[in-house]
XYZ file of C-alpha atoms in Angstrom:
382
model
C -19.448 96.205 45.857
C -18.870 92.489 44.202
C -14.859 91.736 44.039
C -14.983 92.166 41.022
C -16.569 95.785 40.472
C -13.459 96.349 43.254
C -10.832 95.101 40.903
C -12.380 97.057 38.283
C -12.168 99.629 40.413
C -8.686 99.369 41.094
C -7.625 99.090 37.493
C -9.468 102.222 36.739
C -7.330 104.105 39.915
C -4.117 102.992 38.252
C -5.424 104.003 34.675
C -5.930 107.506 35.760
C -2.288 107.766 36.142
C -1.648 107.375 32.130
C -2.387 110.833 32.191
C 0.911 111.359 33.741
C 4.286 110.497 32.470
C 6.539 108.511 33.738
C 4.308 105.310 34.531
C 7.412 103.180 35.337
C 7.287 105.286 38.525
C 3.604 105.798 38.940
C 4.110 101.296 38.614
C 6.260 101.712 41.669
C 4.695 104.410 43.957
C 1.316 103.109 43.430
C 2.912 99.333 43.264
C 0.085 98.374 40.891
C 0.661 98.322 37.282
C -0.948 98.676 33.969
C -2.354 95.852 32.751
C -0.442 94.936 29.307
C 2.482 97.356 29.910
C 6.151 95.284 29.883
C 8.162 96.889 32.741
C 12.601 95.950 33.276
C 12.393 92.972 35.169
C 14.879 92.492 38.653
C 16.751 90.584 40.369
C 17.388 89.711 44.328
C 20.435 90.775 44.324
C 19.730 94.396 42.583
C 16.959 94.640 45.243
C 19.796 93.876 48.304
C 21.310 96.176 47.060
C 19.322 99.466 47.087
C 18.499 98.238 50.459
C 21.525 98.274 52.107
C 22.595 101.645 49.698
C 19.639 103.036 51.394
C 20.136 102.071 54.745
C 24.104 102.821 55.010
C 23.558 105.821 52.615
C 20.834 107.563 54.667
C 22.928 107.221 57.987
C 25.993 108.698 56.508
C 23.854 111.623 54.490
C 22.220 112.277 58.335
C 25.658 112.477 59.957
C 27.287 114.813 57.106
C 23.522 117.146 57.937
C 24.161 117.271 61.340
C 28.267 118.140 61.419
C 27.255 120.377 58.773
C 24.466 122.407 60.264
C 22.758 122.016 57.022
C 18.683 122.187 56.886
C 16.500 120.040 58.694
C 14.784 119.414 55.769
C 17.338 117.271 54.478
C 18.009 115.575 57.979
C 14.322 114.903 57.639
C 15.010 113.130 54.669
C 18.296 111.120 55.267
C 16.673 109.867 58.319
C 13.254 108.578 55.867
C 15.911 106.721 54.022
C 17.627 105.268 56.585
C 14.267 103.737 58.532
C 13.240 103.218 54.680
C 16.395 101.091 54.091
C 16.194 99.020 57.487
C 12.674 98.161 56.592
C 13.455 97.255 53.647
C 16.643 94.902 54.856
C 13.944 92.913 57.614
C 10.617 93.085 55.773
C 11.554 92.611 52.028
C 15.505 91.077 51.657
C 15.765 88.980 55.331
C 12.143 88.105 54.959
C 12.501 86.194 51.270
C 16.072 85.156 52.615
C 14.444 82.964 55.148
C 12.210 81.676 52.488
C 15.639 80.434 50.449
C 14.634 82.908 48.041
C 17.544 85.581 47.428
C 20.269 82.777 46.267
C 19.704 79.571 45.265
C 22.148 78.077 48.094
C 20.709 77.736 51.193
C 23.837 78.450 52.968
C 24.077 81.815 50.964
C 20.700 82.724 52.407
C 21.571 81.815 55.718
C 25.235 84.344 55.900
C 23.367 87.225 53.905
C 20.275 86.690 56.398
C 22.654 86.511 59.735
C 24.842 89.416 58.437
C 21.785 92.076 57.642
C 20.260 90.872 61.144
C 23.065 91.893 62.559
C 23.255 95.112 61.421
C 19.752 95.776 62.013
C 19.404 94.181 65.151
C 16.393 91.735 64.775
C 15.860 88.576 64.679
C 18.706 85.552 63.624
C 18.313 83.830 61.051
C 16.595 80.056 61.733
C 14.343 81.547 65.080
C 12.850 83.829 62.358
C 12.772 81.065 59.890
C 10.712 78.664 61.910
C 8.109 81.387 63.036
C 8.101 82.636 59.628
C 7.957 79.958 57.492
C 6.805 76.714 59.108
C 3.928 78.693 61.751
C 3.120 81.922 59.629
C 2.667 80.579 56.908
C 1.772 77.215 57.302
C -1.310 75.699 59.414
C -0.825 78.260 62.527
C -1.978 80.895 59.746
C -5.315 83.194 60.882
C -5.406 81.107 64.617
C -4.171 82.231 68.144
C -0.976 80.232 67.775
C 0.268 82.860 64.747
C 2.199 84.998 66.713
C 1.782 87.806 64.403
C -2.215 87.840 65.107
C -1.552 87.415 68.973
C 0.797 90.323 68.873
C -2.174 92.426 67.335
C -4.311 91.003 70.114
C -2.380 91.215 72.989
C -1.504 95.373 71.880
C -5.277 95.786 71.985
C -7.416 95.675 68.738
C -9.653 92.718 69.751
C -12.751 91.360 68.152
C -15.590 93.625 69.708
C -13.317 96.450 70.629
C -15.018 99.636 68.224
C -12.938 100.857 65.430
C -12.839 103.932 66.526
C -11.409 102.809 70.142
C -8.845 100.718 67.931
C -7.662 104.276 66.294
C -7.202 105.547 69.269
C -4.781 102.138 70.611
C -2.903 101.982 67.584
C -1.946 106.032 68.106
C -1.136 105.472 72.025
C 1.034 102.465 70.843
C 2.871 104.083 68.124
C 4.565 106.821 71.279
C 3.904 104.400 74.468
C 7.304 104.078 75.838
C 6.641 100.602 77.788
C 5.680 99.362 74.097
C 9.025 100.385 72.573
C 10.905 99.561 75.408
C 9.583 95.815 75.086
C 10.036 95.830 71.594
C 13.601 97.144 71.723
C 14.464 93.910 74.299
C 13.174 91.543 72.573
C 15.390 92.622 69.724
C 18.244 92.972 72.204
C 17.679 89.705 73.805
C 16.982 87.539 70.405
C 20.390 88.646 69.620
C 22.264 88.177 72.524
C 20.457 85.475 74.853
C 18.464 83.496 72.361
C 20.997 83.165 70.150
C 23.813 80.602 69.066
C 26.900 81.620 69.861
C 28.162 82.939 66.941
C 25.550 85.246 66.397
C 26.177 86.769 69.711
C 29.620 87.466 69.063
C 27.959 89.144 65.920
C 26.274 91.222 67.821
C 28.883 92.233 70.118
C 31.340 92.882 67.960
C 28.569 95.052 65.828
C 27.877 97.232 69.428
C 31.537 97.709 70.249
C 32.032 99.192 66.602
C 28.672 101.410 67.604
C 29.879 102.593 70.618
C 33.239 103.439 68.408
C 31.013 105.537 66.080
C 29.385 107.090 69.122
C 32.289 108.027 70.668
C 33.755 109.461 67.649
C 30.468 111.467 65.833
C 29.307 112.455 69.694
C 26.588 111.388 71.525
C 23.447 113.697 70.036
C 24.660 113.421 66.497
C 24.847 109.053 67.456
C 21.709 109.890 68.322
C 19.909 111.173 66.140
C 21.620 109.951 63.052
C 21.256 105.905 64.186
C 20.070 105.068 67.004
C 16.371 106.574 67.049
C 16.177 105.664 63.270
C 16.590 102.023 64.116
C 14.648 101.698 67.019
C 11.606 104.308 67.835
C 10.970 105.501 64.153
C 11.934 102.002 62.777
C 9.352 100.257 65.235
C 6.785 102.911 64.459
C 6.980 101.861 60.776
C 7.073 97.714 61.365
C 4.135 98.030 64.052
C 2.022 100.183 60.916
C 3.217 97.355 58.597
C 1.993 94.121 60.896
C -1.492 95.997 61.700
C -1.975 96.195 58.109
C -0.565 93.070 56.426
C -3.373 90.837 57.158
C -7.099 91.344 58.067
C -6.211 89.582 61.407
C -9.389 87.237 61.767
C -9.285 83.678 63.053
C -9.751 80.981 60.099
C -13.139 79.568 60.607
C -14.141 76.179 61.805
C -13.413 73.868 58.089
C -12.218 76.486 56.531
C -8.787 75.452 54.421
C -5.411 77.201 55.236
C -5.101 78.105 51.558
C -8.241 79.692 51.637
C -7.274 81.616 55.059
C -3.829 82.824 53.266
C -6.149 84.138 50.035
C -9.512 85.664 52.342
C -7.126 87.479 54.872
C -4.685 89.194 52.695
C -5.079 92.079 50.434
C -2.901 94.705 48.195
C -1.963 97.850 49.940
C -1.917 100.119 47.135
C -0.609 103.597 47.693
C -2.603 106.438 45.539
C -5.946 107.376 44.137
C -7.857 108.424 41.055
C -6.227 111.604 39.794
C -8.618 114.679 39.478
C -11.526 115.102 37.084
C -11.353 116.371 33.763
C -12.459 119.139 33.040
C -12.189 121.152 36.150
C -11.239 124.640 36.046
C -10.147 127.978 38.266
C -10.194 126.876 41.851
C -11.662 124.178 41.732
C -8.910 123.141 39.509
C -6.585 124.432 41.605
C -8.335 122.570 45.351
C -8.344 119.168 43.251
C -4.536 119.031 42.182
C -3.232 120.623 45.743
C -5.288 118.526 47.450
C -3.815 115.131 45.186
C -0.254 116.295 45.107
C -0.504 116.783 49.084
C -1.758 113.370 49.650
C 0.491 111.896 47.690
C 3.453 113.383 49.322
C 2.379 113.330 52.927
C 0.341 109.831 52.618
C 1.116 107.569 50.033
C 4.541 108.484 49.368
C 5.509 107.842 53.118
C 3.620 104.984 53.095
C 5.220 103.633 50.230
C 9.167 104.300 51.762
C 8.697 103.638 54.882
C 5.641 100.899 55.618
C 5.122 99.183 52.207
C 8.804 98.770 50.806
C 9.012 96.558 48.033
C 7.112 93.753 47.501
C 5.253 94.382 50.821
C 2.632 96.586 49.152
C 1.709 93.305 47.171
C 1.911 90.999 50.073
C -0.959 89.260 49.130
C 0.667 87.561 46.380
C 3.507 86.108 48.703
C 1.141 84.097 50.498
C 0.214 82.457 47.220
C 3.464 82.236 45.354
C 5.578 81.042 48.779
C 9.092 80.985 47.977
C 8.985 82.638 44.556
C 12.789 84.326 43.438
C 10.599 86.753 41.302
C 9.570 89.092 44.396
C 11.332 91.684 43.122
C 8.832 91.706 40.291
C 5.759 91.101 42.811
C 4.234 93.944 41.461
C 4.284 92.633 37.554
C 3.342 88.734 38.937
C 0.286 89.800 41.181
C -1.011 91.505 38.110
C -0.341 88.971 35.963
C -2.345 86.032 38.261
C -4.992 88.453 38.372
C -5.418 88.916 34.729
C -5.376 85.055 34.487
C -8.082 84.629 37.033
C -10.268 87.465 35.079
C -9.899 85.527 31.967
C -11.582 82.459 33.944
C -14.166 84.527 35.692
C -12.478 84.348 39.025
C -12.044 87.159 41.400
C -9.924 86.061 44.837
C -7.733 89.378 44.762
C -8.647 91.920 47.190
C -7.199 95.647 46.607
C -7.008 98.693 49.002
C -5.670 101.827 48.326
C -4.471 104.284 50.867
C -2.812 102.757 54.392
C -5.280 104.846 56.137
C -7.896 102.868 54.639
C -6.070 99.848 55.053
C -5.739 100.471 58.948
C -9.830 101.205 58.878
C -10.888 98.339 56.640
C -8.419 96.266 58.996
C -10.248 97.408 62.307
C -12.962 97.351 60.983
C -13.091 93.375 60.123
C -11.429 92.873 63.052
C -13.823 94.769 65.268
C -17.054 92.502 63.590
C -15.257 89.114 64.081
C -16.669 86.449 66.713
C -14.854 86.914 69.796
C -11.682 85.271 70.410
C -10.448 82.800 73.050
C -8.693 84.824 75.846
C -5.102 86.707 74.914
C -3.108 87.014 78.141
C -0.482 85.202 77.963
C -0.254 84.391 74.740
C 3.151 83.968 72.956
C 3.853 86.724 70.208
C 6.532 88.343 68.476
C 7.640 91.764 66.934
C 10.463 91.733 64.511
């Protein structure tokens, strides 16, 4: 299939949904939109704020479940907003904060940025920025000095290793204690030992009040209401979100680091076609169950808690850079794409489903040349 009959492809995924209302919400679940259709636009700040509403909101709902002895089912789902809010404080808000792209003052960034990493316990503010901004995305891009790529590596899916031996890595490392351990120090020790010195007094003053809310709520309820939301579940979520961001192949010998950004990124749409017409009795009946489940148990918890934001069109951040519109990634991607269709170019590259994400992921990076050797290289998880 040409790029093209892909993109038509897409468009034709995301028309299907016209047969259901509300398409401002279909626009966000799916995070493609309808080509023509004029959606609210947002701001950074509107966006910082859900986050943090979902993030401090889903720890307090999980808290007033468990004193309450209410349902799981809504502990399962005060805990969903909780990871869903850190994510989106690290991989949406802190991530276009370190681009200078939530206020116009740098200095703004920079408190906001140091503030939210505190809370969340990741990485401060300028150590992120120069990974993130001046390696990531500039020439270390697609080679073994991106530490994004070597932490893919060095966890196991390697050029030559079979996709379905890749499955099997990615499952062991989503519950290997040794890998959550690791990742849980490096948090603690960005925050504490490779830090300046404000920043660590940050982040002890932020444990003390912790251990204050431990002591108070009890040490299971602590538990479960905060502390495995931000680090096992959390980690479980960021480690689906780097093995899918990129396609994870070194940048060939000539080949431009534009040209790396546009061939190794793609749109991780969440949804798919909606049912036939026409269908009827139980066949009816297998088509619509079997759409409405997906969407729920897939795409939906995909969409909260892997692709938050403007993640699910991260391929359009590697173009625009340190565009303030990200909260509108969504309506901008489409838009460049329309323009390159109306000049007979085709550079876009859209996926929907994370489970065929992870595959088509894999699968490239199972067919590339082999690499240099990994041990030892440097890497990071944030």
């Amino acid at each position: 299939m040409t790029l093209r009959e892909q993109l038509e492809r897409s468009a034709a995924i995301r028309q299907s949904y016209t047969r259901l209302p509300f398409q401002g919400f279909w626009t966000w679940l799916t995070g493609k939109e309808l080509h023509g259709r004029v959606s609210r636009p947002i701001n950074p700040l509107e966006s910082t704020a859900w986050a943090i509403a979902l993030f401090l909101g889903g720890m307090a709902a999980s808290v007033v479940v468990l004193l309450s002895a209410a349902s799981d089912f809504w502990l399962l789902l005060s805990v969903t907003l909780t990871v869903s809010g850190a994510r989106y404080i690290v991989a949406t808000v802190i991530h276009h904060g370190v681009h200078h792209a939530v206020f116009r003052s740098e200095r703004a960034n920079l408190i906001l940025c140091e503030l939210l990493s505190t809370l969340t316990v990741v990485q401060p503010f300028h150590a992120y920025r120069q990974f993130h901004v001046y390696e990531h995305h500039g020439r270390d891009f697609s080679t073994m000095e991106d530490q994004d790529l070597a932490a893919i590596y060095m966890l196991g899916l390697r050029p030559g290793v079979p996709v379905e031996r890749m499955r099997w890595i990615l499952l062991w490392q989503c519950v290997n204690p040794l890998f959550h351990l690791q990742y849980a120090w490096g948090r603690i020790k960005s925050n504490l030992i490779d830090a300046p010195a404000y920043r660590v007094a940050m982040t002890l003053a932020w444990f003390s009040a912790l251990a204050g809310v431990a002591h108070v709520l009890g040490l299971q309820v602590f538990l479960i209401s905060i502390a495995l939301p931000l680090t096992v579940i959390y980690q479980i979520c960021s480690l689906l979100h780097l093995v899918t961001e990129h396609a994870w192949v070194l940048r060939t010998s000539g080949q431009k680091v534009r040209d790396s950004h546009v061939k190794n990124s793609h749109g991780r749409f969440c949804g798919r076609m909606l049912p036939a017409h026409g269908l009827s009795g139980i066949r009816w009946l297998r088509a619509w169950s079997g759409w409405w489940a997906e969407h729920l148990l897939i795409h939906l918890t995909a969409r909260l808690l892997i692709v938050q934001g403007s993640l699910i069109v991260h391929d359009w951040h590697h173009r625009a850079g340190a565009d303030r519109g990200w909260p509108n990634a969504i309506q901008r991607r489409e838009a460049d794409l329309q323009n390159e269709f109306a000049r007979g170019v085709y550079s876009y590259t859209d996926i929907w489903g994370i489970h065929h994400v992870i595959d088509d992921v894999m699968r490239r990076i199972s067919a590339a040349p082999a690499a240099a050797p990994v041990e030892g290289l440097r890497y990071r998880l944030n």
